[in-house]
CSV table of C-alpha atoms in Angstrom, one decimal:
chain,number,residue,atom,x,y,z
A,213,MET,CA,8.6,4.6,17.5
A,214,PHE,CA,9.7,4.0,21.1
A,215,ALA,CA,9.5,0.7,23.0
A,216,ALA,CA,7.4,1.2,26.1
A,217,THR,CA,5.6,-0.7,28.9
A,218,ASP,CA,2.2,0.3,30.2
A,219,ALA,CA,1.1,0.4,33.9
A,220,ASP,CA,0.1,-3.3,33.8
A,221,GLY,CA,3.5,-4.3,32.5
A,222,ARG,CA,2.3,-4.9,28.9
A,223,ALA,CA,4.9,-4.4,26.2
A,224,CYS,CA,3.9,-1.5,24.0
A,225,VAL,CA,5.1,0.8,21.3
A,226,LEU,CA,4.7,4.6,21.5
A,227,LYS,CA,4.3,6.2,18.1
A,228,ILE,CA,4.5,10.0,17.9
A,229,LEU,CA,3.6,11.6,14.6
A,230,PRO,CA,5.2,14.8,13.5
A,231,PRO,CA,3.2,18.0,13.1
A,232,PRO,CA,0.9,18.1,10.1
A,233,GLU,CA,3.1,20.3,8.1
A,234,GLU,CA,6.0,17.8,8.4
A,235,ALA,CA,4.0,14.5,8.4
A,236,ALA,CA,3.7,12.2,5.5
A,237,GLY,CA,0.5,10.6,6.8
A,238,ASP,CA,-2.6,11.8,8.6
A,239,TYR,CA,-2.6,11.3,12.4
A,240,ALA,CA,-6.4,11.5,12.8
A,241,ALA,CA,-7.0,9.0,10.0
A,242,GLU,CA,-4.5,6.5,11.4
A,243,ARG,CA,-6.0,6.9,14.8
A,244,ASP,CA,-9.5,6.3,13.6
A,245,VAL,CA,-8.6,3.3,11.4
A,246,LEU,CA,-6.7,1.6,14.3
A,247,ALA,CA,-9.5,2.4,16.8
A,248,ALA,CA,-12.1,0.9,14.4
A,249,GLY,CA,-10.1,-2.2,14.1
A,250,HIS,CA,-10.0,-3.0,17.8
A,251,GLY,CA,-6.9,-5.1,17.3
A,252,ARG,CA,-8.4,-7.1,14.4
A,253,ALA,CA,-6.2,-7.1,11.3
A,254,TYR,CA,-4.5,-3.9,12.6
A,255,VAL,CA,-2.2,-3.3,15.5
A,256,GLU,CA,-4.3,-2.7,18.6
A,257,LEU,CA,-4.6,1.0,19.7
A,258,LEU,CA,-4.4,1.1,23.5
A,259,ARG,CA,-4.5,4.8,24.1
A,260,TYR,CA,-3.9,8.0,22.3
A,261,ASP,CA,-3.2,11.7,23.0
A,262,ASP,CA,-4.4,14.0,20.3
A,263,ASP,CA,-2.6,17.1,21.6
A,264,ARG,CA,0.7,15.2,21.4
A,265,ARG,CA,-0.2,13.3,18.3
A,266,ALA,CA,0.8,10.1,20.2
A,267,LEU,CA,-0.5,6.6,19.8
A,268,LEU,CA,0.2,3.8,22.3
A,269,LEU,CA,0.1,0.5,20.4
A,270,GLU,CA,0.5,-3.1,21.3
A,271,ARG,CA,4.0,-4.4,20.6
A,272,LEU,CA,4.1,-7.0,17.8
A,273,GLY,CA,6.7,-9.4,16.6
A,274,PRO,CA,8.9,-9.7,13.5
A,275,LYS,CA,7.9,-8.5,10.0
A,276,MET,CA,6.3,-10.9,7.7
A,277,VAL,CA,9.4,-10.8,5.4
A,278,ASP,CA,11.5,-12.2,8.2
A,279,ASN,CA,9.6,-15.5,8.4
A,280,GLY,CA,11.6,-17.3,5.7
A,281,LYS,CA,8.7,-18.0,3.4
A,282,THR,CA,8.3,-17.5,-0.3
A,283,VAL,CA,7.1,-14.4,-2.2
A,284,ASP,CA,3.9,-16.3,-3.2
A,285,GLU,CA,3.3,-17.2,0.5
A,286,TRP,CA,3.8,-13.6,1.5
A,287,ILE,CA,1.4,-12.4,-1.1
A,288,ASP,CA,-1.2,-15.0,-0.1
A,289,ALA,CA,-0.9,-13.9,3.6
A,290,LEU,CA,-1.2,-10.2,2.7
A,291,CYS,CA,-4.4,-11.0,0.7
A,292,GLU,CA,-5.9,-13.0,3.5
A,293,LEU,CA,-5.1,-10.2,6.0
A,294,LEU,CA,-6.7,-7.6,3.7
A,295,LEU,CA,-9.9,-9.7,3.6
A,296,VAL,CA,-10.2,-9.2,7.3
A,297,ALA,CA,-9.1,-5.6,7.3
A,298,TRP,CA,-11.8,-4.8,4.6
A,299,GLU,CA,-14.5,-6.0,7.0
A,300,ILE,CA,-13.8,-3.2,9.5
A,301,ASP,CA,-16.6,-0.7,9.5
A,302,LEU,CA,-15.4,2.9,9.4
A,303,THR,CA,-18.4,4.8,8.2
A,304,PRO,CA,-18.5,7.6,7.6
A,305,PRO,CA,-14.9,7.7,6.6
A,306,PRO,CA,-12.8,10.5,8.2
A,307,ALA,CA,-13.3,13.7,6.3
A,308,SER,CA,-9.6,14.2,5.9
A,309,LEU,CA,-9.2,11.1,3.7
A,310,LEU,CA,-8.7,11.4,0.0
A,311,THR,CA,-11.0,9.4,-2.3
A,312,ALA,CA,-9.6,7.3,-5.0
A,313,ALA,CA,-10.8,9.9,-7.5
A,314,GLN,CA,-8.8,12.6,-5.7
A,315,LYS,CA,-5.8,10.3,-5.4
A,316,CYS,CA,-6.0,9.7,-9.2
A,317,GLU,CA,-6.0,13.5,-9.7
A,318,TRP,CA,-2.8,13.6,-7.7
A,319,PHE,CA,-1.3,10.8,-9.8
A,320,ALA,CA,-2.3,12.5,-13.0
A,321,ASP,CA,-0.2,15.5,-12.0
A,322,PHE,CA,2.6,13.8,-10.2
A,323,ILE,CA,3.6,11.0,-12.7
A,324,PRO,CA,4.3,13.2,-15.8
A,325,ARG,CA,5.8,16.0,-13.8
A,326,LYS,CA,8.2,13.8,-11.8
A,327,TRP,CA,9.1,11.9,-15.0
A,328,THR,CA,10.2,15.2,-16.6
A,329,GLU,CA,12.0,16.4,-13.5
A,330,LEU,CA,14.0,13.2,-13.4
A,331,GLY,CA,15.1,13.6,-17.0
A,332,GLU,CA,12.8,11.1,-18.5
A,333,PRO,CA,14.2,8.0,-16.8
A,334,CYS,CA,11.9,5.5,-18.7
A,335,ARG,CA,10.1,5.4,-22.0
A,336,ARG,CA,7.2,7.8,-22.3
A,337,ALA,CA,5.0,4.8,-23.1
A,338,LEU,CA,5.2,3.7,-19.5
A,339,VAL,CA,3.9,7.1,-18.3
A,340,ASP,CA,1.2,7.1,-20.9
A,341,GLU,CA,0.0,3.6,-19.8
A,342,ALA,CA,0.0,4.7,-16.2
A,343,LEU,CA,-2.0,7.8,-17.0
A,344,ARG,CA,-4.5,5.8,-19.0
A,345,PHE,CA,-5.1,3.6,-16.0
A,346,VAL,CA,-5.2,6.6,-13.6
A,347,GLU,CA,-8.1,8.0,-15.7
A,348,ARG,CA,-9.9,4.7,-15.7
A,349,ARG,CA,-9.6,4.1,-11.9
A,350,GLY,CA,-10.5,7.7,-11.1
A,351,ALA,CA,-13.7,7.4,-13.2
A,352,ALA,CA,-14.5,4.1,-11.6
A,353,PHE,CA,-14.7,5.5,-8.1
A,354,ASP,CA,-18.1,4.8,-6.5
A,355,ALA,CA,-18.6,6.3,-3.0
A,356,SER,CA,-21.5,3.9,-2.4
A,357,THR,CA,-19.3,0.8,-2.5
A,358,ALA,CA,-15.9,2.2,-1.6
A,359,ILE,CA,-14.2,1.3,1.7
A,360,VAL,CA,-11.3,2.7,3.7
A,361,VAL,CA,-8.3,0.8,2.5
A,362,HIS,CA,-5.0,0.4,4.3
A,363,GLY,CA,-3.1,2.1,1.5
A,364,ASP,CA,0.3,0.6,2.0
A,365,ALA,CA,-0.2,-3.1,2.5
A,366,HIS,CA,3.2,-4.5,2.1
A,367,ALA,CA,5.0,-7.3,3.9
A,368,TRP,CA,7.2,-4.9,5.9
A,369,ASN,CA,4.0,-3.4,7.3
A,370,ALA,CA,2.6,-6.7,8.5
A,371,LEU,CA,4.0,-7.9,11.8
A,372,GLU,CA,3.6,-11.2,13.7
A,373,SER,CA,1.0,-11.2,16.5
A,374,ASP,CA,0.8,-13.3,19.6
A,375,ASP,CA,-1.5,-15.9,18.0
A,376,GLY,CA,0.9,-16.6,15.2
A,377,GLY,CA,-1.0,-14.5,12.6
A,378,TYR,CA,-0.2,-11.0,11.4
A,379,LYS,CA,-1.5,-7.5,11.9
A,380,PHE,CA,-1.0,-4.4,9.8
A,381,ILE,CA,0.8,-1.3,11.1
A,382,ASP,CA,1.3,2.2,9.6
A,383,PRO,CA,-1.9,2.6,7.5
A,384,ASP,CA,-1.9,5.3,4.8
A,385,PRO,CA,-5.7,5.1,4.3
A,386,PHE,CA,-7.9,6.5,1.6
A,387,VAL,CA,-11.4,5.7,0.3
A,388,ALA,CA,-11.4,3.4,-2.6
A,389,GLU,CA,-12.4,0.1,-4.2
A,390,ARG,CA,-10.9,-3.0,-2.7
A,391,ALA,CA,-8.6,-3.6,-5.7
A,392,ALA,CA,-6.7,-0.4,-4.8
A,393,ASP,CA,-5.3,-2.1,-1.7
A,394,LEU,CA,-3.8,-4.9,-3.9
A,395,ALA,CA,-1.6,-2.4,-5.8
A,396,VAL,CA,1.2,-2.8,-3.3
A,397,PRO,CA,1.4,-6.6,-3.4
A,398,MET,CA,1.3,-6.3,-7.2
A,399,ARG,CA,4.2,-3.9,-7.4
A,400,GLU,CA,6.5,-5.5,-4.8
A,401,TRP,CA,9.2,-8.1,-5.7
A,402,SER,CA,9.5,-6.9,-9.3
A,403,GLY,CA,12.9,-8.6,-9.5
A,404,ASP,CA,11.1,-12.0,-9.0
A,405,LEU,CA,8.9,-11.2,-12.0
A,406,LEU,CA,12.0,-10.9,-14.2
A,407,ILE,CA,13.2,-14.4,-13.3
A,408,GLY,CA,12.7,-16.7,-16.2
A,409,GLY,CA,12.6,-14.0,-18.8
A,410,ASP,CA,8.8,-13.7,-18.9
A,411,PRO,CA,7.7,-10.7,-16.7
A,412,LEU,CA,4.4,-10.4,-18.5
A,413,GLY,CA,3.4,-14.0,-17.8
A,414,ALA,CA,4.7,-13.8,-14.3
A,415,THR,CA,2.7,-10.6,-13.6
A,416,GLN,CA,-0.4,-12.1,-15.1
A,417,ARG,CA,-0.1,-15.1,-12.9
A,418,ARG,CA,0.4,-12.9,-9.8
A,419,CYS,CA,-2.6,-10.8,-10.8
A,420,ALA,CA,-4.8,-13.9,-11.2
A,421,ARG,CA,-3.6,-15.2,-7.8
A,422,VAL,CA,-4.3,-12.0,-6.0
A,423,ALA,CA,-7.7,-11.4,-7.7
A,424,SER,CA,-8.8,-15.0,-7.0
A,425,ILE,CA,-8.0,-14.9,-3.3
A,426,THR,CA,-9.7,-11.6,-2.8
A,427,ALA,CA,-12.6,-12.0,-5.3
A,428,THR,CA,-11.7,-8.7,-6.9
A,429,ASP,CA,-11.8,-7.6,-10.5
A,430,PRO,CA,-8.5,-8.6,-12.2
A,431,GLN,CA,-8.5,-5.6,-14.5
A,432,ALA,CA,-8.8,-3.2,-11.6
A,433,VAL,CA,-6.0,-5.1,-9.7
A,434,TRP,CA,-3.8,-4.9,-12.9
A,435,GLU,CA,-4.4,-1.2,-13.3
A,436,TRP,CA,-3.9,-0.2,-9.7
A,437,GLY,CA,-0.7,-2.3,-9.6
A,438,TYR,CA,0.7,-0.6,-12.7
A,439,ILE,CA,0.0,2.9,-11.4
A,440,GLU,CA,1.6,2.0,-8.1
A,441,ARG,CA,4.7,0.4,-9.7
A,442,VAL,CA,5.4,3.4,-12.0
A,443,SER,CA,4.7,6.1,-9.5
A,444,THR,CA,6.6,4.5,-6.7
A,445,ALA,CA,9.6,3.9,-9.0
A,446,LEU,CA,9.7,7.6,-9.8
A,447,ILE,CA,9.7,8.4,-6.1
A,448,GLY,CA,12.3,5.7,-5.4
A,449,LEU,CA,14.8,7.0,-7.9
A,450,ALA,CA,15.5,9.9,-5.5
A,451,VAL,CA,16.9,7.3,-2.9
A,452,PRO,CA,20.4,6.2,-4.0
A,453,HIS,CA,20.2,2.7,-2.5
A,454,LYS,CA,16.8,2.0,-4.2
A,455,VAL,CA,17.8,3.0,-7.8
A,456,GLY,CA,18.7,-0.6,-8.8
A,457,THR,CA,15.4,-1.9,-7.5
A,458,MET,CA,13.5,0.8,-9.3
A,459,ARG,CA,15.1,-0.1,-12.5
A,460,ASP,CA,13.6,-3.6,-12.1
A,461,TRP,CA,10.2,-2.0,-11.6
A,462,PHE,CA,10.6,0.0,-14.8
A,463,GLU,CA,11.7,-3.1,-16.7
A,464,VAL,CA,8.6,-5.0,-15.6
A,465,SER,CA,6.4,-2.0,-16.4
A,466,ALA,CA,7.8,-1.8,-19.9
A,467,ALA,CA,7.0,-5.5,-20.5
A,468,LEU,CA,3.3,-4.8,-19.5
A,469,VAL,CA,2.6,-1.9,-21.8
A,470,GLY,CA,-0.5,-2.7,-23.9
A,471,ALA,CA,-1.2,-5.9,-22.0
A,472,GLY,CA,-3.6,-6.9,-19.2
A,473,PRO,CA,-4.6,-9.8,-17.0
A,474,ALA,CA,-4.7,-13.1,-18.7
C-alpha cells in the first residue's frame, strides 16, 4: 500500500498485488468486487491497471477497532455493513472464485493435516467437530442462492469513510451463503468470550446477536464460526506473537464441542 494523490488532488491509496504465484488473494476477484461496489460498502476503486496488478483506491480513515467502542458495537457495525455489501450484484461471479463447497474441501484437507503437522496442539475432538461442520456447510452449498461474500470481514478491514460510516477493504471473496461471512465476527475476540467463565453461553449470545441482525440461520452462523476459529487458530500458531491469542481460540472451541446455538 502506498499513499498517493490523483491528478485532481484527491487523497488515494495505491495497492499493488504481487504476482499470482506469490499472492495470497486473487487480483481479478478483488478488482471485480470493488468495481461492482462503486464505493458502497467497499472502498471505492478509482482506477486499475491489470498489467501491473495495481488498484488505485480512495483513501479512508482509521480502522473500526480504533474508534474506542465495545466489541458488541463493533460486531453490530460489521453486521450492518455486511447487509449493505450483500446487496451488491456480482453476477455471474468471477470464474476464479472458489465456491463454499470447494472451500470446504480445502478445510477438510487442511485442518487435520495442519493439526498433525503442529504436533496435535488441541484435543482431537475440536478437529472432529470442525470437520463435521465442514461436511455440513459444504453439502449445504446452493449456487442458486449463493452470493459473493467478502470473506474476511473483521474490524481491522473496516475503515472509516468521509460520511462517518465504514467501508470494507481487502476482500478475500468466495461464493457462499451469507452466513459464511459471519464466521469472522464469530471467531474474533475469543478472549472476551472467556470473561465470566461461561464461553459457551457467551458464544451462544453472540451467535444469536449476529443471526438476528442479519436474518441468517443461527446454526449456519455457528458452524461457519467454529470452522473459522479452529482453522485460523491452526494457522496462527505459526506466528509467535499470536500463539497466546490462538490458545484462547482453542479454549473457546473446546467449550463448544457438542453444543450449538441457544
